[in-house]
Short mmCIF file of C-alpha atoms and ligand atoms in Angstrom, two decimals:
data_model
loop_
_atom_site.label_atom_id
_atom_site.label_comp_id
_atom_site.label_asym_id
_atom_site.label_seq_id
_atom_site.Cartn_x
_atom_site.Cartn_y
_atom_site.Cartn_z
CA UNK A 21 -15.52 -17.09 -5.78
CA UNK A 22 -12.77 -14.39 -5.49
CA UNK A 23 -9.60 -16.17 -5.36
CA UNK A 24 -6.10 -15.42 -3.46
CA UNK A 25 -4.91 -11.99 -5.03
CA UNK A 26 -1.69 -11.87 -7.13
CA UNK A 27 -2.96 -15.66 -7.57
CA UNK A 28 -3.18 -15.93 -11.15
CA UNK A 29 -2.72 -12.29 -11.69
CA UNK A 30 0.78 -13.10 -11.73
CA UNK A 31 0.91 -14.63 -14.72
CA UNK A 32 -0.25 -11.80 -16.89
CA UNK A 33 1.08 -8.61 -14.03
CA UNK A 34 4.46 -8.83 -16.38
CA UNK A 35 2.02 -7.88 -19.55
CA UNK A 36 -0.24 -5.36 -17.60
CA UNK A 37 3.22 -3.36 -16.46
CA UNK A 38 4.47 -3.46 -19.88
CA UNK A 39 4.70 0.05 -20.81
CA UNK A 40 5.84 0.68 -17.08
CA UNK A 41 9.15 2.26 -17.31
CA UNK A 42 11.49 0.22 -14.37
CA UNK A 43 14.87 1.54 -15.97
CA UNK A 44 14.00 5.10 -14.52
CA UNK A 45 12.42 3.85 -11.58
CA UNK A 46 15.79 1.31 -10.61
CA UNK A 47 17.60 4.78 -11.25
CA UNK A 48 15.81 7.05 -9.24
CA UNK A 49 15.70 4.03 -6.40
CA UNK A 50 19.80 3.68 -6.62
CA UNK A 51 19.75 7.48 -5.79
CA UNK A 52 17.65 7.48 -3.06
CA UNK A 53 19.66 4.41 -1.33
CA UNK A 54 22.33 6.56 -1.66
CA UNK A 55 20.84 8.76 1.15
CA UNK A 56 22.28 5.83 3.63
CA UNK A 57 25.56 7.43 3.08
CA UNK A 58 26.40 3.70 2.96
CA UNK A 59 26.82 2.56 -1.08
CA UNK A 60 26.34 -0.22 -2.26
CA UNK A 61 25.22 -2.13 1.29
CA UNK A 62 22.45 -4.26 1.79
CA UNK A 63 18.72 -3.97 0.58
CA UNK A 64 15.35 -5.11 1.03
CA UNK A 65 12.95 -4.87 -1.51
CA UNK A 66 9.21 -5.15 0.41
CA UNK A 67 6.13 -6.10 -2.29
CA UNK A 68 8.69 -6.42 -5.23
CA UNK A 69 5.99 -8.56 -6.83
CA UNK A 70 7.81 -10.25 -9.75
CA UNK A 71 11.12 -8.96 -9.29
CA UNK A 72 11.06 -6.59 -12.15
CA UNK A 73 13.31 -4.12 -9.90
CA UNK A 74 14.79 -6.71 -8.39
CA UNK A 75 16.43 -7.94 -11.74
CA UNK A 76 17.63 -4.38 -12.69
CA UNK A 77 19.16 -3.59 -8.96
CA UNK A 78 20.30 -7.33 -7.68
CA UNK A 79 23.80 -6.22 -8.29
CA UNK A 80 24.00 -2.50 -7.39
CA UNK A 81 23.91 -3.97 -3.87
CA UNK A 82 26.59 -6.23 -2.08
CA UNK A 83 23.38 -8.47 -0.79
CA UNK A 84 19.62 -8.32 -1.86
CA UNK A 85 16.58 -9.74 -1.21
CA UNK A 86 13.80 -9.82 -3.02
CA UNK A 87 10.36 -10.67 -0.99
CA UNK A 88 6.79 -10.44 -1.22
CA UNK A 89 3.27 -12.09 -0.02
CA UNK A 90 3.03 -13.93 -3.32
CA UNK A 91 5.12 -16.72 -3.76
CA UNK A 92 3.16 -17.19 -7.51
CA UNK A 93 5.09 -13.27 -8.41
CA UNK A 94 8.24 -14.32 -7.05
CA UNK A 95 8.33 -17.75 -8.74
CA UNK A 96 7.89 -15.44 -11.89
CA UNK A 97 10.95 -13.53 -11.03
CA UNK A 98 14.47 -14.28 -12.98
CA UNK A 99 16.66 -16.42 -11.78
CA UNK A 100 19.26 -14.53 -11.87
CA UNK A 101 17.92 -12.52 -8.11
CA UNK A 102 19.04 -15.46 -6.23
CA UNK A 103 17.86 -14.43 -2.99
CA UNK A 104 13.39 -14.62 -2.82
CA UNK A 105 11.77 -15.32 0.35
CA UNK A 106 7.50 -15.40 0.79
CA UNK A 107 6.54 -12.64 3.58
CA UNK A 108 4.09 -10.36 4.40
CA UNK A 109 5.18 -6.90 5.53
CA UNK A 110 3.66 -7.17 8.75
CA UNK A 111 6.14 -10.44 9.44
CA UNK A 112 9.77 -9.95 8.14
CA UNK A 113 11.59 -13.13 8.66
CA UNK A 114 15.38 -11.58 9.11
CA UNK A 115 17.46 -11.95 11.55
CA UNK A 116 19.89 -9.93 9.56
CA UNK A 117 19.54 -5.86 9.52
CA UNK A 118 19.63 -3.97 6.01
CA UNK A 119 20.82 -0.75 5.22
CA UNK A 120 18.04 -0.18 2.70
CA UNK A 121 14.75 -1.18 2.49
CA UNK A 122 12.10 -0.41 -0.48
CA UNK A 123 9.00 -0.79 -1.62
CA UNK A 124 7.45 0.05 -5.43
CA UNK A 125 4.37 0.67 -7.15
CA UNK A 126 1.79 1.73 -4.46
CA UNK A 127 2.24 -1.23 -2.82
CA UNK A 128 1.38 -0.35 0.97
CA UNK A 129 -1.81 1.30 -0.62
CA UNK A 130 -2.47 -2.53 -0.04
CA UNK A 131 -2.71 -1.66 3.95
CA UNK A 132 -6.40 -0.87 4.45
CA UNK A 133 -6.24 0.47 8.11
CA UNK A 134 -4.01 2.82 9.96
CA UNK A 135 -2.99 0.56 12.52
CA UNK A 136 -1.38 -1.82 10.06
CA UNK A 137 0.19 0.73 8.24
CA UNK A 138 2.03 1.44 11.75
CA UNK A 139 2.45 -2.40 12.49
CA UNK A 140 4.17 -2.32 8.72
CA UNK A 141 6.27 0.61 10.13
CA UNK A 142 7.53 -1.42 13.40
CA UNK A 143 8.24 -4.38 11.20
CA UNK A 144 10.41 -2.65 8.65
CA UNK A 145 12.02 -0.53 11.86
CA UNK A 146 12.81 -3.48 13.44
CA UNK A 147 14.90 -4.85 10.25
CA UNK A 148 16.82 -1.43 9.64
CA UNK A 149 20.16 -0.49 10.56
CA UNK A 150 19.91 2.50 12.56
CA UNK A 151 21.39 5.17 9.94
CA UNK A 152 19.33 3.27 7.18
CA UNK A 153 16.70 4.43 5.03
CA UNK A 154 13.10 3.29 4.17
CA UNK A 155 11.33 4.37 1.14
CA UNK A 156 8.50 3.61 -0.37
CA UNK A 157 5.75 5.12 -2.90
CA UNK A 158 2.21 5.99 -2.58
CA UNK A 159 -0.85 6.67 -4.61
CA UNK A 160 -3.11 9.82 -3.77
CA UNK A 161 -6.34 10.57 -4.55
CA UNK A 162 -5.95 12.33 -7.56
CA UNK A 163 -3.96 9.40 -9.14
CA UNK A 164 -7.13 7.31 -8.20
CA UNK A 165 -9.21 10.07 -10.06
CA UNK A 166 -7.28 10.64 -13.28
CA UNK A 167 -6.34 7.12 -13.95
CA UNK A 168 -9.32 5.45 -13.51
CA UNK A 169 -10.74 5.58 -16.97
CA UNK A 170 -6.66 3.88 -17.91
CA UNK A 171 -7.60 0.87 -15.39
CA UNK A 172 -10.46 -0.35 -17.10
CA UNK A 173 -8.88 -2.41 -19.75
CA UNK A 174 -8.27 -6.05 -21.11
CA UNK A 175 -5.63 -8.08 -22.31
CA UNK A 176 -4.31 -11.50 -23.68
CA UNK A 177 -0.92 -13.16 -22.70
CA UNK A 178 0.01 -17.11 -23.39
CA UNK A 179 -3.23 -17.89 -23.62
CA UNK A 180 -5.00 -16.26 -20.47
CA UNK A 181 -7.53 -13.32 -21.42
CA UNK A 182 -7.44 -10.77 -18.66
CA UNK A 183 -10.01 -8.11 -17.66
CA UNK A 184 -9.81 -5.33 -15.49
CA UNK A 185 -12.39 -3.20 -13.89
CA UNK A 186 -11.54 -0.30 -11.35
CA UNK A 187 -13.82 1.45 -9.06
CA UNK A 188 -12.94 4.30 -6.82
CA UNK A 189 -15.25 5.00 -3.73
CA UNK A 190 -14.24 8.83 -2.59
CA UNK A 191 -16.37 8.44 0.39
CA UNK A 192 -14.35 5.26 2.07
CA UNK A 193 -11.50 6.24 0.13
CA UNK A 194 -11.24 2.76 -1.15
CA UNK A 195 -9.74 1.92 -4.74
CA UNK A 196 -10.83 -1.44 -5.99
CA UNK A 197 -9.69 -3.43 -9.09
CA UNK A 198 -11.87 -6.59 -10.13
CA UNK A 199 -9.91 -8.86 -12.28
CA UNK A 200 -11.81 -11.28 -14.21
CA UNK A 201 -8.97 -14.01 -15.83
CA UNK A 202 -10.10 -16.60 -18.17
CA UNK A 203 -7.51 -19.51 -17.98
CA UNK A 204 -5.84 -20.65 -21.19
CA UNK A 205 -7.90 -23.80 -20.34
CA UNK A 206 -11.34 -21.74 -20.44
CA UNK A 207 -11.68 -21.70 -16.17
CA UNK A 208 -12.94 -18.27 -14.93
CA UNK A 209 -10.87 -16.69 -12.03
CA UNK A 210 -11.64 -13.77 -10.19
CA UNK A 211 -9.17 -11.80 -8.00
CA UNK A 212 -10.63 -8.42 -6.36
CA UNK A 213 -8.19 -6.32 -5.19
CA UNK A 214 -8.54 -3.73 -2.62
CA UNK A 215 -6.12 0.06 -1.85
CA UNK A 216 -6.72 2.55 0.78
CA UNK A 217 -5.93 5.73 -0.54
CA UNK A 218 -4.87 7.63 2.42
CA UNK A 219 -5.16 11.36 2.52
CA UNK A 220 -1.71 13.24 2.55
CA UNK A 221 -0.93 13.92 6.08
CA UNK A 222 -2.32 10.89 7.25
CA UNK A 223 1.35 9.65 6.19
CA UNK A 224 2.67 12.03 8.24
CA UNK A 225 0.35 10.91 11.48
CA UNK A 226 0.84 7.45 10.77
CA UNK A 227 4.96 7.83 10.74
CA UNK A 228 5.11 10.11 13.76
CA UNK A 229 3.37 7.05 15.69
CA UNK A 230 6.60 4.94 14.84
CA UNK A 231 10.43 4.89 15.26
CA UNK A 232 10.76 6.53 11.62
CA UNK A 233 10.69 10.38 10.57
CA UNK A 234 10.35 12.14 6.82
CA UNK A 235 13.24 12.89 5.77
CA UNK A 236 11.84 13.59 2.29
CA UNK A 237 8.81 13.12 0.47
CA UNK A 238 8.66 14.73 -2.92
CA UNK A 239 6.51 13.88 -5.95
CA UNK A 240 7.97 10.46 -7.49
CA UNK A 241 10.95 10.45 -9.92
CA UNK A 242 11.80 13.80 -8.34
CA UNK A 243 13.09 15.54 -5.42
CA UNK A 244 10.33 18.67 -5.53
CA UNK A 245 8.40 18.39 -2.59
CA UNK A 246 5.31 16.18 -2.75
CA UNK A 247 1.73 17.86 -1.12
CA UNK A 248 -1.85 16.55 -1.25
CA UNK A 249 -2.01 17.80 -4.67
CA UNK A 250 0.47 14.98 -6.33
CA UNK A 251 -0.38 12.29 -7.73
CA UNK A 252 2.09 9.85 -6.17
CA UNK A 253 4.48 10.95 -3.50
CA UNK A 254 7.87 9.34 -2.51
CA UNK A 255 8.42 8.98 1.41
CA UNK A 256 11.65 8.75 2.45
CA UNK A 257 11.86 7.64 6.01
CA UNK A 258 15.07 7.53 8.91
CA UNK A 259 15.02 6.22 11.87
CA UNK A 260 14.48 8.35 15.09
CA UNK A 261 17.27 8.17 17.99
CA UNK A 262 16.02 6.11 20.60
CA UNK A 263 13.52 8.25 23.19
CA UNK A 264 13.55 11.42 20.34
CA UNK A 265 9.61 10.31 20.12
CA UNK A 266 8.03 14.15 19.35
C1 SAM B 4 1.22 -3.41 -7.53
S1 SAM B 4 2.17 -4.82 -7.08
C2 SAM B 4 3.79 -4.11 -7.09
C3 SAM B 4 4.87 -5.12 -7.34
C4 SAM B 4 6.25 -4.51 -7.59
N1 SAM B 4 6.69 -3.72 -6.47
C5 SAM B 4 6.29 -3.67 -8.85
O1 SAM B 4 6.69 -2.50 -8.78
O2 SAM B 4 5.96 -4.19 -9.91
C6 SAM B 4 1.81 -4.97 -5.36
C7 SAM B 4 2.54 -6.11 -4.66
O3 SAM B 4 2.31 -6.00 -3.26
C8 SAM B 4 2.30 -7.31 -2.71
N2 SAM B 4 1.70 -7.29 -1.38
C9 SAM B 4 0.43 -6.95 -1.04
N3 SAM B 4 0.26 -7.10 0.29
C10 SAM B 4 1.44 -7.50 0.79
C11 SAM B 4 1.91 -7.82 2.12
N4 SAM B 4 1.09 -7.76 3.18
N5 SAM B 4 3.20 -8.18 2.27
C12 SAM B 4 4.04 -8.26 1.22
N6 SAM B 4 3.66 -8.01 -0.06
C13 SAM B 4 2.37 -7.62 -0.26
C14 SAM B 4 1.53 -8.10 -3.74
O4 SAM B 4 1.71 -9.50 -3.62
C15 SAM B 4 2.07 -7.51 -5.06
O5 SAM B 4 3.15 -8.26 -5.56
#
């Protein structure tokens, strides 16, 4: 049986994302938190997994936090982000507003229908000062399409063996990963992990039916404009006025 994803994935996610380069993406984040106008305030960082980020960015900000679903990635985090909290998107626990809030790494391709996307939208609204800014990457279709032959792969850390298998389905637009772990006492695990991969300007529907507008969205680590032809684009998202609803 399928078990809880980012389960026992995070035990070996650290190994998978090891030739991920988080220096340039911390950079490229600091810059675009910059588009507050507010330096150095607070942040958010949605999905941040096992703190990778988190670790490089903790202290660019006067106060972070560090949350996702899965309290197994966070516990794999360093200890030196002192602030972790277990939430889902769709339920931010703050009573506190941020100046910046983030997410990495495809992570709201995680949101398999439109009207959670938006419910995702309210949430984060809801925790943003009003001259904040929400970013956050996705993956298009032609990521799905080039990379799939990269996502089929297998590895070995402290013991647990690790094997990935991805399938993209154009027609439901559905990216799935299988992972089949083999515990470093011999148990099989399964975790089977499921993206949407939106089309383009569904992003643009989806964010016109909450309080946010684009103010960017370029291709990721850049500031050309993204278009359905990229492969990941950056959204960068401000708050509407209250009643400037288009
Ligand atoms: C591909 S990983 C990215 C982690 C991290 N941002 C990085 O760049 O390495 C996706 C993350 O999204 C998290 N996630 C998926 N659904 C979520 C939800 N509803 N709320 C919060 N986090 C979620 C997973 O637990 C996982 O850590």
């Amino acid at each position: 049986m399928a078990s809880k994803t980012y389960s026992y994935l995070a035990d070996v996610y650290n190994d998978m994302m090891r030739f991920i380069d988080y220096r340039t993406w911390a950079k490229y984040i600091i810059v675009l938190s910059r588009l507050t106008g507010n330096k150095n305030k607070s942040a958010l960082e949605i999905a941040g997994g096992s703190g990778t980020l988190a670790k490089l960015l903790y202290n660019r900000f006067s106060f972070y936090v560090l949350s996702d679903l899965s309290s197994e990635m966070l516990a794999n985090s360093s200890p030196v982000v002192k602030n972790k909290i277990s939430c889902s998107f769709y339920n931010l626990p703050f009573k506190k507003k941020f100046n910046f809030v983030f997410s990495t790494f495809d992570s709201v391709n995680y949101i398999l229908t439109k009207k959670n996307f938006v419910l995702m939208l309210e949430e984060v609204a809801n925790i943003l000062e009003d001259d904040g800014v929400f970013t956050f990457d996705v993956s298009l279709e032609r990521n799905s399409l080039k990379h799939l032959k990269n996502l089929n792969r297998q590895g070995e850390v402290n013991g647990i063996k690790y094997f990935q298998k991805s399938i993209y389905n154009p027609k439901t637009r559905i990216h799935t990963n299988r992972f089949d772990i083999i515990l470093a006492d011999g148990e099989k695990v399964q975790e089977i992990h499921k993206q949407r991969v939106y089309l383009f300007n569904d992003y643009f529907q989806m964010i016109d039916k909450s309080d946010f507008y684009v103010y960017g969205c370029y291709k990721t680590f850049s500031f050309d404009d993204a278009d359905e032809s990229a492969e990941r684009a950056q959204f960068i998202l401000k708050k509407r006025k209250p009643n400037a609803h288009i």
